[in-house]
GROMACS .gro file of C-alpha atoms in nm:
model
  123
    1GLN     CA    1   2.505   2.719   0.922
    2VAL     CA    2   2.809   2.524   0.864
    3GLN     CA    3   2.698   2.222   0.632
    4LEU     CA    4   2.895   1.933   0.529
    5VAL     CA    5   2.810   1.645   0.255
    6GLU     CA    6   2.988   1.359   0.203
    7SER     CA    7   2.969   1.146  -0.108
    8GLY     CA    8   3.162   0.889  -0.300
    9GLY     CA    9   3.104   0.609  -0.119
   10GLY     CA   10   3.001   0.256  -0.228
   11LEU     CA   11   3.063  -0.140  -0.245
   12VAL     CA   12   3.428  -0.267  -0.384
   13GLN     CA   13   3.695  -0.547  -0.390
   14ALA     CA   14   3.948  -0.573  -0.219
   15GLY     CA   15   4.220  -0.416  -0.385
   16GLY     CA   16   4.019  -0.151  -0.551
   17SER     CA   17   3.960   0.230  -0.529
   18LEU     CA   18   3.717   0.457  -0.410
   19ARG     CA   19   3.757   0.881  -0.395
   20LEU     CA   20   3.532   1.034  -0.111
   21SER     CA   21   3.419   1.379  -0.166
   22CYS     CA   22   3.304   1.643   0.104
   23VAL     CA   23   3.145   2.006  -0.013
   24ALA     CA   24   3.149   2.245   0.273
   25SER     CA   25   2.923   2.532   0.296
   26GLY     CA   26   2.885   2.801   0.554
   27LEU     CA   27   3.277   2.826   0.647
   28ALA     CA   28   3.334   3.191   0.677
   29ASP     CA   29   3.707   3.119   0.541
   30ASN     CA   30   3.952   2.846   0.530
   31ARG     CA   31   4.124   2.864   0.882
   32PHE     CA   32   4.022   2.513   0.934
   33ALA     CA   33   4.165   2.162   0.936
   34MET     CA   34   3.911   1.932   0.736
   35GLY     CA   35   3.932   1.562   0.867
   36TRP     CA   36   3.827   1.228   0.755
   37PHE     CA   37   3.707   0.955   1.039
   38ARG     CA   38   3.522   0.615   1.007
   39GLN     CA   39   3.331   0.422   1.249
   40THR     CA   40   3.206   0.032   1.215
   41PRO     CA   41   2.948  -0.075   1.409
   42GLY     CA   42   3.042  -0.171   1.760
   43LYS     CA   43   3.342   0.038   1.762
   44GLU     CA   44   3.469   0.386   1.831
   45ARG     CA   45   3.468   0.663   1.535
   46GLU     CA   46   3.826   0.651   1.433
   47PHE     CA   47   4.049   0.903   1.277
   48ALA     CA   48   4.157   0.857   0.927
   49ALA     CA   49   4.316   1.139   0.748
   50ALA     CA   50   4.295   1.530   0.776
   51VAL     CA   51   4.430   1.832   0.627
   52ARG     CA   52   4.466   2.224   0.717
   53LEU     CA   53   4.334   2.417   0.411
   54ASN     CA   54   4.589   2.712   0.504
   55ALA     CA   55   4.865   2.496   0.420
   56ASP     CA   56   4.790   2.201   0.266
   57TYR     CA   57   4.965   1.904   0.459
   58GLY     CA   58   4.822   1.582   0.516
   59TYR     CA   59   4.817   1.405   0.855
   60TYR     CA   60   4.702   0.985   0.869
   61ALA     CA   61   4.647   0.713   1.063
   62ASN     CA   62   4.932   0.423   1.050
   63SER     CA   63   4.628   0.226   0.906
   64VAL     CA   64   4.580   0.397   0.617
   65LYS     CA   65   4.976   0.572   0.595
   66GLY     CA   66   5.053   0.518   0.216
   67ARG     CA   67   4.714   0.390   0.084
   68PHE     CA   68   4.525   0.712   0.165
   69THR     CA   69   4.563   1.069   0.048
   70ILE     CA   70   4.353   1.389   0.155
   71SER     CA   71   4.362   1.703  -0.092
   72SER     CA   72   4.156   2.007  -0.085
   73ASP     CA   73   4.049   2.246  -0.327
   74ASN     CA   74   3.941   2.571  -0.181
   75ALA     CA   75   3.772   2.715  -0.462
   76LYS     CA   76   3.506   2.443  -0.487
   77ASN     CA   77   3.536   2.417  -0.057
   78THR     CA   78   3.561   2.061  -0.110
   79VAL     CA   79   3.814   1.800   0.047
   80TYR     CA   80   3.897   1.437  -0.106
   81LEU     CA   81   3.989   1.149   0.044
   82GLN     CA   82   4.145   0.908  -0.214
   83MET     CA   83   4.183   0.595  -0.111
   84ASN     CA   84   4.397   0.298  -0.270
   85ASN     CA   85   4.420  -0.080  -0.170
   86LEU     CA   86   4.146  -0.136   0.018
   87GLY     CA   87   4.097  -0.378   0.259
   88PRO     CA   88   3.797  -0.526   0.429
   89GLU     CA   89   3.946  -0.348   0.716
   90ASP     CA   90   3.863  -0.017   0.584
   91THR     CA   91   3.523  -0.071   0.593
   92GLY     CA   92   3.278   0.153   0.756
   93VAL     CA   93   3.076   0.490   0.734
   94TYR     CA   94   3.296   0.814   0.672
   95SER     CA   95   3.227   1.093   0.792
   96CYS     CA   96   3.399   1.440   0.728
   97ALA     CA   97   3.435   1.684   0.993
   98ALA     CA   98   3.577   2.080   1.002
   99SER     CA   99   3.784   2.177   1.283
  100ARG     CA  100   3.890   2.572   1.427
  101SER     CA  101   4.219   2.441   1.677
  102GLY     CA  102   4.265   2.153   1.886
  103SER     CA  103   4.484   1.826   1.764
  104VAL     CA  104   4.373   1.675   1.429
  105TYR     CA  105   4.362   1.327   1.547
  106ILE     CA  106   4.089   1.364   1.809
  107SER     CA  107   3.705   1.354   1.736
  108ARG     CA  108   3.606   1.633   1.979
  109SER     CA  109   3.839   1.892   1.798
  110TYR     CA  110   3.559   1.878   1.539
  111GLY     CA  111   3.277   2.125   1.579
  112TYR     CA  112   3.116   2.056   1.210
  113TRP     CA  113   3.023   1.706   1.096
  114GLY     CA  114   2.810   1.553   0.793
  115GLN     CA  115   2.597   1.271   0.760
  116GLY     CA  116   2.868   1.005   0.642
  117THR     CA  117   2.906   0.782   0.333
  118GLN     CA  118   2.915   0.427   0.374
  119VAL     CA  119   3.207   0.212   0.245
  120THR     CA  120   3.214  -0.156   0.208
  121VAL     CA  121   3.503  -0.332   0.094
  122SER     CA  122   3.447  -0.719  -0.022
  123SER     CA  123   3.691  -0.990   0.044
   0.00000   0.00000   0.00000
């Protein structure tokens, strides 16, 4: 079975940085898009960033563009999300997901999800 495990979340002050990691197991090949979504209590899950493993090109939500950078290390089956200049609005549970097809911006395109890692940004 496919398994995605996130790590790297924590508590950081506004203006600080965090790097999230997602280790994938059980993927047959690298023909996947890997995405990061975030969710806060009472709000819908929203897209943050994504990368295609076969074409290292990043996709970003307008809210994180210029501050977040997504990257992958296919040899380690790992995708990263470098988050800089964090603000309280970035607080939430960040989940890693894998998609075979469809728009990377839409959660229903992703068939596999991790449990998520908590990111809290204090003001």
